[in-house]
mmCIF file of C-alpha atoms in Angstrom:
data_model
loop_
_atom_site.group_PDB
_atom_site.id
_atom_site.type_symbol
_atom_site.label_atom_id
_atom_site.label_comp_id
_atom_site.label_asym_id
_atom_site.label_seq_id
_atom_site.Cartn_x
_atom_site.Cartn_y
_atom_site.Cartn_z
ATOM 1 C CA MET A 1 -14.743 53.522 10.064
ATOM 2 C CA LEU A 2 -13.271 50.103 9.156
ATOM 3 C CA LEU A 3 -11.286 48.265 11.810
ATOM 4 C CA PRO A 4 -8.007 46.600 10.817
ATOM 5 C CA ALA A 5 -8.256 42.842 10.266
ATOM 6 C CA ALA A 6 -6.999 40.754 13.145
ATOM 7 C CA SER A 7 -3.781 38.883 12.560
ATOM 8 C CA PRO A 8 -3.573 35.082 13.036
ATOM 9 C CA GLU A 9 -1.552 35.697 16.216
ATOM 10 C CA ASP A 10 -4.299 37.919 17.621
ATOM 11 C CA LEU A 11 -6.974 35.351 16.748
ATOM 12 C CA SER A 12 -4.970 32.563 18.392
ATOM 13 C CA GLU A 13 -4.427 34.641 21.519
ATOM 14 C CA ARG A 14 -8.126 35.565 21.648
ATOM 15 C CA TYR A 15 -9.090 31.868 21.341
ATOM 16 C CA PHE A 16 -6.885 30.852 24.258
ATOM 17 C CA GLN A 17 -8.217 33.772 26.319
ATOM 18 C CA GLU A 18 -11.819 32.732 25.621
ATOM 19 C CA THR A 19 -11.037 29.088 26.453
ATOM 20 C CA ALA A 20 -9.368 30.141 29.681
ATOM 21 C CA MET A 21 -12.369 32.339 30.521
ATOM 22 C CA GLU A 22 -14.767 29.441 29.838
ATOM 23 C CA LYS A 23 -12.768 27.144 32.114
ATOM 24 C CA LYS A 24 -12.712 29.859 34.758
ATOM 25 C CA ASN A 25 -16.478 30.367 34.470
ATOM 26 C CA SER A 26 -17.071 26.612 34.646
ATOM 27 C CA SER A 27 -14.982 26.162 37.779
ATOM 28 C CA TYR A 28 -18.084 26.824 39.915
ATOM 29 C CA VAL A 29 -19.679 23.512 38.747
ATOM 30 C CA THR A 30 -18.881 21.395 41.763
ATOM 31 C CA VAL A 31 -22.387 19.959 42.264
ATOM 32 C CA PHE A 32 -24.974 18.709 39.760
ATOM 33 C CA THR A 33 -28.715 18.732 40.395
ATOM 34 C CA LEU A 34 -30.773 15.736 39.243
ATOM 35 C CA SER A 35 -34.401 16.395 38.302
ATOM 36 C CA GLY A 36 -35.502 12.862 37.429
ATOM 37 C CA LEU A 37 -37.396 12.422 40.717
ATOM 38 C CA ASN A 38 -39.132 15.796 40.877
ATOM 39 C CA GLU A 39 -42.562 14.354 40.042
ATOM 40 C CA SER A 40 -42.282 11.365 42.377
ATOM 41 C CA SER A 41 -41.913 13.235 45.669
ATOM 42 C CA THR A 42 -45.519 12.578 46.729
ATOM 43 C CA ASN A 43 -45.119 8.780 46.488
ATOM 44 C CA LYS A 44 -41.433 8.576 47.263
ATOM 45 C CA TYR A 45 -41.782 5.933 50.008
ATOM 46 C CA ILE A 46 -43.731 3.631 47.680
ATOM 47 C CA TYR A 47 -41.110 4.069 44.941
ATOM 48 C CA PHE A 48 -38.374 3.541 47.512
ATOM 49 C CA SER A 49 -39.920 0.253 48.677
ATOM 50 C CA PHE A 50 -40.340 -1.162 45.166
ATOM 51 C CA THR A 51 -36.829 -0.044 44.153
ATOM 52 C CA LEU A 52 -35.304 -1.617 47.262
ATOM 53 C CA LEU A 53 -37.134 -4.905 46.629
ATOM 54 C CA GLY A 54 -36.010 -4.893 42.996
ATOM 55 C CA TYR A 55 -32.394 -4.247 43.958
ATOM 56 C CA LEU A 56 -32.455 -7.011 46.581
ATOM 57 C CA PHE A 57 -33.936 -9.395 43.993
ATOM 58 C CA ILE A 58 -31.142 -8.540 41.520
ATOM 59 C CA ILE A 59 -28.528 -9.220 44.200
ATOM 60 C CA CYS A 60 -30.234 -12.474 45.190
ATOM 61 C CA VAL A 61 -30.592 -14.032 41.721
ATOM 62 C CA ASN A 62 -27.107 -13.040 40.549
ATOM 63 C CA LEU A 63 -25.392 -14.153 43.757
ATOM 64 C CA THR A 64 -27.301 -17.445 43.619
ATOM 65 C CA LEU A 65 -26.051 -18.086 40.094
ATOM 66 C CA ILE A 66 -22.458 -17.214 41.036
ATOM 67 C CA VAL A 67 -22.529 -19.482 44.108
ATOM 68 C CA ILE A 68 -24.068 -22.396 42.156
ATOM 69 C CA ILE A 69 -21.420 -22.190 39.427
ATOM 70 C CA ALA A 70 -18.608 -21.795 41.961
ATOM 71 C CA LEU A 71 -19.651 -24.756 44.119
ATOM 72 C CA GLU A 72 -20.841 -27.211 41.458
ATOM 73 C CA LYS A 73 -17.774 -28.810 39.846
ATOM 74 C CA THR A 74 -19.790 -30.105 36.883
ATOM 75 C CA LEU A 75 -20.409 -26.477 35.933
ATOM 76 C CA HIS A 76 -16.715 -25.579 35.742
ATOM 77 C CA GLU A 77 -16.811 -25.089 31.980
ATOM 78 C CA PRO A 78 -16.085 -21.968 29.875
ATOM 79 C CA MET A 79 -19.746 -21.202 29.130
ATOM 80 C CA TYR A 80 -20.666 -21.205 32.825
ATOM 81 C CA PHE A 81 -17.616 -19.152 33.789
ATOM 82 C CA PHE A 82 -18.677 -16.514 31.257
ATOM 83 C CA LEU A 83 -22.180 -16.598 32.702
ATOM 84 C CA CYS A 84 -20.733 -16.162 36.200
ATOM 85 C CA ASN A 85 -18.761 -13.177 34.901
ATOM 86 C CA LEU A 86 -21.991 -11.727 33.474
ATOM 87 C CA SER A 87 -23.641 -11.904 36.911
ATOM 88 C CA ALA A 88 -20.603 -10.370 38.625
ATOM 89 C CA ASN A 89 -20.755 -7.473 36.175
ATOM 90 C CA ALA A 90 -24.473 -7.034 36.912
ATOM 91 C CA LEU A 91 -23.717 -6.676 40.626
ATOM 92 C CA TYR A 92 -20.965 -4.158 39.813
ATOM 93 C CA GLY A 93 -23.128 -2.017 37.534
ATOM 94 C CA THR A 94 -26.232 -1.933 39.730
ATOM 95 C CA ALA A 95 -24.073 -0.952 42.723
ATOM 96 C CA GLY A 96 -23.242 2.264 40.863
ATOM 97 C CA PHE A 97 -26.908 3.130 40.346
ATOM 98 C CA PHE A 98 -29.322 1.771 42.969
ATOM 99 C CA PRO A 99 -27.706 2.984 46.252
ATOM 100 C CA LYS A 100 -27.660 6.602 45.006
ATOM 101 C CA LEU A 101 -31.234 6.302 43.699
ATOM 102 C CA LEU A 102 -32.461 4.900 47.018
ATOM 103 C CA PHE A 103 -30.722 7.740 48.857
ATOM 104 C CA ASP A 104 -32.344 10.319 46.555
ATOM 105 C CA PHE A 105 -35.819 8.948 47.289
ATOM 106 C CA LEU A 106 -35.325 9.904 50.941
ATOM 107 C CA SER A 107 -33.495 13.208 50.448
ATOM 108 C CA ASP A 108 -34.223 16.618 49.015
ATOM 109 C CA PRO A 109 -32.765 18.263 46.949
ATOM 110 C CA HIS A 110 -31.339 15.580 44.638
ATOM 111 C CA VAL A 111 -27.712 16.499 44.081
ATOM 112 C CA ILE A 112 -24.432 14.776 43.302
ATOM 113 C CA SER A 113 -20.890 16.095 43.441
ATOM 114 C CA TYR A 114 -18.827 16.580 40.292
ATOM 115 C CA SER A 115 -16.425 13.782 41.242
ATOM 116 C CA GLY A 116 -19.330 11.538 42.266
ATOM 117 C CA CYS A 117 -21.004 12.216 38.932
ATOM 118 C CA LEU A 118 -17.890 11.209 36.982
ATOM 119 C CA LEU A 119 -17.538 8.087 39.150
ATOM 120 C CA GLN A 120 -21.147 7.111 38.441
ATOM 121 C CA ILE A 121 -20.601 7.690 34.714
ATOM 122 C CA PHE A 122 -17.501 5.485 34.823
ATOM 123 C CA ILE A 123 -19.261 2.635 36.670
ATOM 124 C CA ILE A 124 -22.430 2.640 34.538
ATOM 125 C CA TYR A 125 -20.605 2.933 31.217
ATOM 126 C CA SER A 126 -17.944 0.375 32.156
ATOM 127 C CA PHE A 127 -20.783 -1.949 33.215
ATOM 128 C CA SER A 128 -22.376 -1.499 29.772
ATOM 129 C CA ALA A 129 -19.078 -2.007 27.948
ATOM 130 C CA CYS A 130 -18.182 -5.060 30.073
ATOM 131 C CA GLU A 131 -21.625 -6.511 29.334
ATOM 132 C CA LEU A 132 -20.989 -6.169 25.613
ATOM 133 C CA SER A 133 -17.455 -7.577 25.936
ATOM 134 C CA ASN A 134 -18.678 -10.575 27.874
ATOM 135 C CA LEU A 135 -21.463 -11.220 25.356
ATOM 136 C CA THR A 136 -18.791 -10.986 22.656
ATOM 137 C CA VAL A 137 -16.543 -13.659 24.201
ATOM 138 C CA MET A 138 -19.629 -15.801 24.829
ATOM 139 C CA ALA A 139 -20.421 -15.539 21.107
ATOM 140 C CA TYR A 140 -16.862 -16.697 20.358
ATOM 141 C CA ASP A 141 -17.291 -19.618 22.773
ATOM 142 C CA ARG A 142 -20.522 -20.672 21.022
ATOM 143 C CA TYR A 143 -18.815 -20.344 17.633
ATOM 144 C CA VAL A 144 -15.985 -22.709 18.676
ATOM 145 C CA ALA A 145 -18.423 -25.167 20.308
ATOM 146 C CA ILE A 146 -20.629 -25.423 17.206
ATOM 147 C CA CYS A 147 -18.246 -24.873 14.295
ATOM 148 C CA ARG A 148 -15.189 -26.675 15.710
ATOM 149 C CA PRO A 149 -16.575 -29.161 18.261
ATOM 150 C CA LEU A 150 -13.673 -31.641 18.053
ATOM 151 C CA GLU A 151 -11.189 -28.894 18.866
ATOM 152 C CA TYR A 152 -13.316 -27.188 21.512
ATOM 153 C CA HIS A 153 -11.444 -28.402 24.605
ATOM 154 C CA ALA A 154 -8.095 -27.837 22.897
ATOM 155 C CA ILE A 155 -9.021 -24.233 22.059
ATOM 156 C CA MET A 156 -11.082 -23.251 25.111
ATOM 157 C CA THR A 157 -8.529 -24.251 27.740
ATOM 158 C CA PRO A 158 -8.701 -22.816 31.279
ATOM 159 C CA LEU A 159 -5.877 -20.422 30.322
ATOM 160 C CA THR A 160 -7.767 -19.198 27.234
ATOM 161 C CA THR A 161 -10.971 -18.846 29.261
ATOM 162 C CA GLY A 162 -9.131 -16.773 31.860
ATOM 163 C CA LYS A 163 -7.631 -14.545 29.171
ATOM 164 C CA LEU A 164 -11.040 -13.948 27.604
ATOM 165 C CA ILE A 165 -12.573 -13.063 30.962
ATOM 166 C CA LEU A 166 -9.640 -10.724 31.654
ATOM 167 C CA PHE A 167 -10.121 -9.143 28.222
ATOM 168 C CA SER A 168 -13.838 -8.643 28.896
ATOM 169 C CA TRP A 169 -12.876 -6.407 31.845
ATOM 170 C CA ILE A 170 -9.589 -4.724 30.876
ATOM 171 C CA PHE A 171 -10.567 -3.557 27.375
ATOM 172 C CA PRO A 172 -13.859 -1.908 28.474
ATOM 173 C CA LEU A 173 -12.294 -0.331 31.562
ATOM 174 C CA CYS A 174 -9.523 1.198 29.437
ATOM 175 C CA CYS A 175 -12.008 2.467 26.834
ATOM 176 C CA VAL A 176 -14.345 3.977 29.441
ATOM 177 C CA SER A 177 -11.415 5.530 31.333
ATOM 178 C CA ILE A 178 -10.391 7.425 28.199
ATOM 179 C CA GLY A 179 -14.007 8.442 27.548
ATOM 180 C CA THR A 180 -14.379 9.714 31.132
ATOM 181 C CA LEU A 181 -11.153 11.717 30.808
ATOM 182 C CA LEU A 182 -12.482 13.254 27.579
ATOM 183 C CA THR A 183 -15.564 14.360 29.526
ATOM 184 C CA PHE A 184 -13.464 15.595 32.454
ATOM 185 C CA ARG A 185 -11.496 17.940 30.187
ATOM 186 C CA LEU A 186 -14.651 19.783 29.045
ATOM 187 C CA PRO A 187 -15.425 23.200 30.564
ATOM 188 C CA LEU A 188 -19.057 23.230 31.720
ATOM 189 C CA CYS A 189 -21.567 26.070 31.572
ATOM 190 C CA GLY A 190 -24.381 24.432 33.529
ATOM 191 C CA SER A 191 -25.099 22.023 36.354
ATOM 192 C CA HIS A 192 -28.641 20.708 35.759
ATOM 193 C CA ILE A 193 -29.163 17.072 34.656
ATOM 194 C CA GLU A 194 -32.692 15.998 33.735
ATOM 195 C CA ARG A 195 -32.233 12.358 34.668
ATOM 196 C CA LEU A 196 -32.211 9.965 37.617
ATOM 197 C CA TYR A 197 -28.447 9.559 37.434
ATOM 198 C CA CYS A 198 -25.364 11.050 35.808
ATOM 199 C CA ASP A 199 -24.791 9.908 32.259
ATOM 200 C CA ASN A 200 -22.086 10.972 29.851
ATOM 201 C CA TRP A 201 -24.336 12.654 27.295
ATOM 202 C CA SER A 202 -26.098 14.816 29.904
ATOM 203 C CA VAL A 203 -22.762 16.146 31.144
ATOM 204 C CA VAL A 204 -21.357 16.589 27.629
ATOM 205 C CA LYS A 205 -24.433 18.681 26.680
ATOM 206 C CA LEU A 206 -23.487 21.142 29.432
ATOM 207 C CA SER A 207 -20.129 21.821 27.809
ATOM 208 C CA CYS A 208 -19.149 25.257 26.517
ATOM 209 C CA VAL A 209 -17.039 23.849 23.658
ATOM 210 C CA ASP A 210 -17.376 21.433 20.740
ATOM 211 C CA THR A 211 -17.947 17.799 21.819
ATOM 212 C CA THR A 212 -17.679 15.899 18.529
ATOM 213 C CA VAL A 213 -14.664 13.923 19.760
ATOM 214 C CA ASN A 214 -16.617 12.623 22.770
ATOM 215 C CA THR A 215 -19.598 11.506 20.685
ATOM 216 C CA VAL A 216 -17.543 9.743 18.009
ATOM 217 C CA TYR A 217 -15.315 8.026 20.575
ATOM 218 C CA VAL A 218 -18.228 6.535 22.541
ATOM 219 C CA LEU A 219 -20.012 5.235 19.441
ATOM 220 C CA VAL A 220 -16.952 3.723 17.751
ATOM 221 C CA CYS A 221 -14.765 2.437 20.576
ATOM 222 C CA ILE A 222 -17.268 1.127 23.082
ATOM 223 C CA PHE A 223 -20.203 -0.156 20.994
ATOM 224 C CA PHE A 224 -19.496 -0.487 17.279
ATOM 225 C CA ALA A 225 -16.567 -2.955 17.553
ATOM 226 C CA HIS A 226 -18.499 -5.290 19.880
ATOM 227 C CA PHE A 227 -21.610 -5.388 17.711
ATOM 228 C CA LEU A 228 -19.552 -6.243 14.633
ATOM 229 C CA PHE A 229 -17.767 -9.124 16.367
ATOM 230 C CA ILE A 230 -21.018 -10.603 17.734
ATOM 231 C CA LEU A 231 -22.640 -10.326 14.300
ATOM 232 C CA PHE A 232 -19.619 -11.957 12.641
ATOM 233 C CA SER A 233 -19.639 -14.861 15.153
ATOM 234 C CA TYR A 234 -23.303 -15.658 14.553
ATOM 235 C CA MET A 235 -22.962 -15.385 10.784
ATOM 236 C CA LYS A 236 -20.214 -18.037 11.007
ATOM 237 C CA ILE A 237 -22.359 -20.213 13.300
ATOM 238 C CA LEU A 238 -25.424 -20.051 11.050
ATOM 239 C CA GLY A 239 -23.247 -20.673 7.991
ATOM 240 C CA ALA A 240 -21.822 -23.820 9.578
ATOM 241 C CA CYS A 241 -25.233 -25.163 10.688
ATOM 242 C CA ARG A 242 -27.536 -24.368 7.777
ATOM 243 C CA ALA A 243 -26.617 -27.543 5.859
ATOM 244 C CA SER A 244 -28.137 -29.794 8.534
ATOM 245 C CA SER A 245 -31.503 -29.446 10.264
ATOM 246 C CA ILE A 246 -30.162 -31.396 13.263
ATOM 247 C CA ALA A 247 -27.186 -29.060 13.559
ATOM 248 C CA MET A 248 -29.478 -26.041 13.233
ATOM 249 C CA SER A 249 -31.752 -27.386 15.975
ATOM 250 C CA LYS A 250 -28.770 -27.931 18.268
ATOM 251 C CA CYS A 251 -27.485 -24.473 17.378
ATOM 252 C CA LEU A 252 -30.750 -22.806 18.340
ATOM 253 C CA GLN A 253 -30.994 -24.804 21.566
ATOM 254 C CA THR A 254 -27.425 -23.914 22.561
ATOM 255 C CA CYS A 255 -27.412 -20.288 21.444
ATOM 256 C CA LEU A 256 -30.975 -19.249 22.268
ATOM 257 C CA PRO A 257 -30.228 -17.954 25.810
ATOM 258 C CA HIS A 258 -27.243 -15.986 24.545
ATOM 259 C CA LEU A 259 -29.170 -14.610 21.564
ATOM 260 C CA LEU A 260 -32.027 -13.504 23.827
ATOM 261 C CA THR A 261 -29.519 -11.824 26.132
ATOM 262 C CA VAL A 262 -27.800 -10.012 23.259
ATOM 263 C CA ILE A 263 -31.068 -8.849 21.659
ATOM 264 C CA ASN A 264 -32.482 -7.714 25.006
ATOM 265 C CA TYR A 265 -29.376 -5.746 25.906
ATOM 266 C CA ILE A 266 -28.956 -4.102 22.501
ATOM 267 C CA ILE A 267 -32.608 -2.988 22.496
ATOM 268 C CA ALA A 268 -32.303 -1.652 26.048
ATOM 269 C CA LEU A 269 -29.118 0.210 25.220
ATOM 270 C CA LEU A 270 -30.508 1.684 22.004
ATOM 271 C CA PHE A 271 -33.597 2.894 23.870
ATOM 272 C CA ASP A 272 -31.406 4.782 26.318
ATOM 273 C CA VAL A 273 -29.012 6.224 23.708
ATOM 274 C CA MET A 274 -31.724 7.323 21.276
ATOM 275 C CA TYR A 275 -34.005 8.762 23.924
ATOM 276 C CA SER A 276 -31.233 10.701 25.660
ATOM 277 C CA ARG A 277 -30.412 12.419 22.351
ATOM 278 C CA TYR A 278 -33.754 12.676 20.541
ATOM 279 C CA GLY A 279 -36.385 12.096 23.216
ATOM 280 C CA SER A 280 -39.392 14.388 23.438
ATOM 281 C CA ASN A 281 -40.114 16.517 26.493
ATOM 282 C CA ASP A 282 -43.810 15.704 26.078
ATOM 283 C CA ILE A 283 -43.270 12.160 27.371
ATOM 284 C CA PRO A 284 -44.260 11.793 31.068
ATOM 285 C CA GLN A 285 -41.333 11.790 33.456
ATOM 286 C CA VAL A 286 -42.198 8.307 34.776
ATOM 287 C CA LEU A 287 -41.964 6.831 31.279
ATOM 288 C CA HIS A 288 -38.789 8.815 30.651
ATOM 289 C CA ASN A 289 -37.243 7.352 33.806
ATOM 290 C CA LEU A 290 -38.236 3.795 32.862
ATOM 291 C CA LEU A 291 -36.719 4.130 29.393
ATOM 292 C CA SER A 292 -33.492 5.590 30.765
ATOM 293 C CA VAL A 293 -32.882 2.831 33.342
ATOM 294 C CA GLU A 294 -34.208 -0.192 31.427
ATOM 295 C CA PHE A 295 -30.685 -1.379 30.550
ATOM 296 C CA LEU A 296 -29.740 -1.169 34.255
ATOM 297 C CA ILE A 297 -32.737 -3.170 35.483
ATOM 298 C CA VAL A 298 -33.869 -5.724 32.900
ATOM 299 C CA PRO A 299 -30.540 -7.420 31.927
ATOM 300 C CA PRO A 300 -29.385 -8.016 35.558
ATOM 301 C CA ILE A 301 -32.742 -9.734 36.218
ATOM 302 C CA PHE A 302 -33.258 -11.257 32.784
ATOM 303 C CA ASN A 303 -29.832 -12.910 32.342
ATOM 304 C CA PRO A 304 -29.785 -15.182 35.440
ATOM 305 C CA LEU A 305 -33.426 -16.174 34.951
ATOM 306 C CA ILE A 306 -33.166 -16.980 31.243
ATOM 307 C CA TYR A 307 -29.994 -19.019 31.739
ATOM 308 C CA GLY A 308 -31.301 -20.669 34.878
ATOM 309 C CA LEU A 309 -34.448 -21.764 33.056
ATOM 310 C CA ASN A 310 -32.797 -22.847 29.794
ATOM 311 C CA LEU A 311 -29.567 -24.525 30.933
ATOM 312 C CA GLN A 312 -30.459 -27.918 32.340
ATOM 313 C CA LYS A 313 -27.475 -28.280 34.667
ATOM 314 C CA ILE A 314 -28.238 -25.002 36.412
ATOM 315 C CA ARG A 315 -31.971 -25.736 36.503
ATOM 316 C CA ASN A 316 -31.366 -29.147 38.085
ATOM 317 C CA LYS A 317 -29.037 -27.656 40.696
ATOM 318 C CA VAL A 318 -31.546 -24.948 41.624
ATOM 319 C CA THR A 319 -34.300 -27.550 41.871
ATOM 320 C CA ARG A 320 -32.182 -29.678 44.224
ATOM 321 C CA MET A 321 -31.370 -26.642 46.362
ATOM 322 C CA CYS A 322 -35.026 -25.655 46.630
ATOM 323 C CA SER A 323 -36.177 -29.198 47.486
#
């Protein structure tokens, strides 16, 4: 016996009923379990000690750079202010990851509340977006310094520098806030995250509904625009310097720390994004953990060291402090 075809009104009503049922079923997800440390329980105190030392080292090198730039008046220039902002962002981002990780080493089971998970997602992703924004304004600063040197101080005034620093925080925070709200609206049908920390993709995968909007938004708004601007800035810089070997040498000397920082961060970020989506379960959990947190560990250590070693004014100040 054939059943009568459902009318559009019936289909619409059924859709809203199913969505309401999914949201009702997902209301029990108040706590997420993290399985990233399951294989490290036997050596948890060793891992805890090394993690604590690494976190203290990150705090030490970044705070040292901030204090040096703040106290040394000869370093009160746009490039050094942007570098100081980079270190401040490193302290902000690592504060959203390391304290929870250190707590998990000493506790069992490894859980995090739903609100705590969203907060960690917001901090880590806003840290990543702020890092890209700050590298973007640093690329603009290098472009003005090399391509328009006579106008540099007229363009990069303290007011302009302040606006760029403000932009490097406000734009990413707004973008990540919208992305977090898009994740918050999703009904969830699971509570298990196979990572050391909460990340957006792991939570989105637990959704009961289509998540195309979330994926497209993260790729376009947070990352794609920044990469294009950085690429455009360096194309202009290389175009302006290629006619002269002296100018090219000065360009490489001035931009090398920033280029190393950009390349390092992009590689670290791509490792995390690609592995979280297409990674194999056959990879050992230790290697999986290292790949997933590389962008949270290497740049906060790498940036202060590479700038401290390559920028003579900072290197001289550190040498005087140590002696």
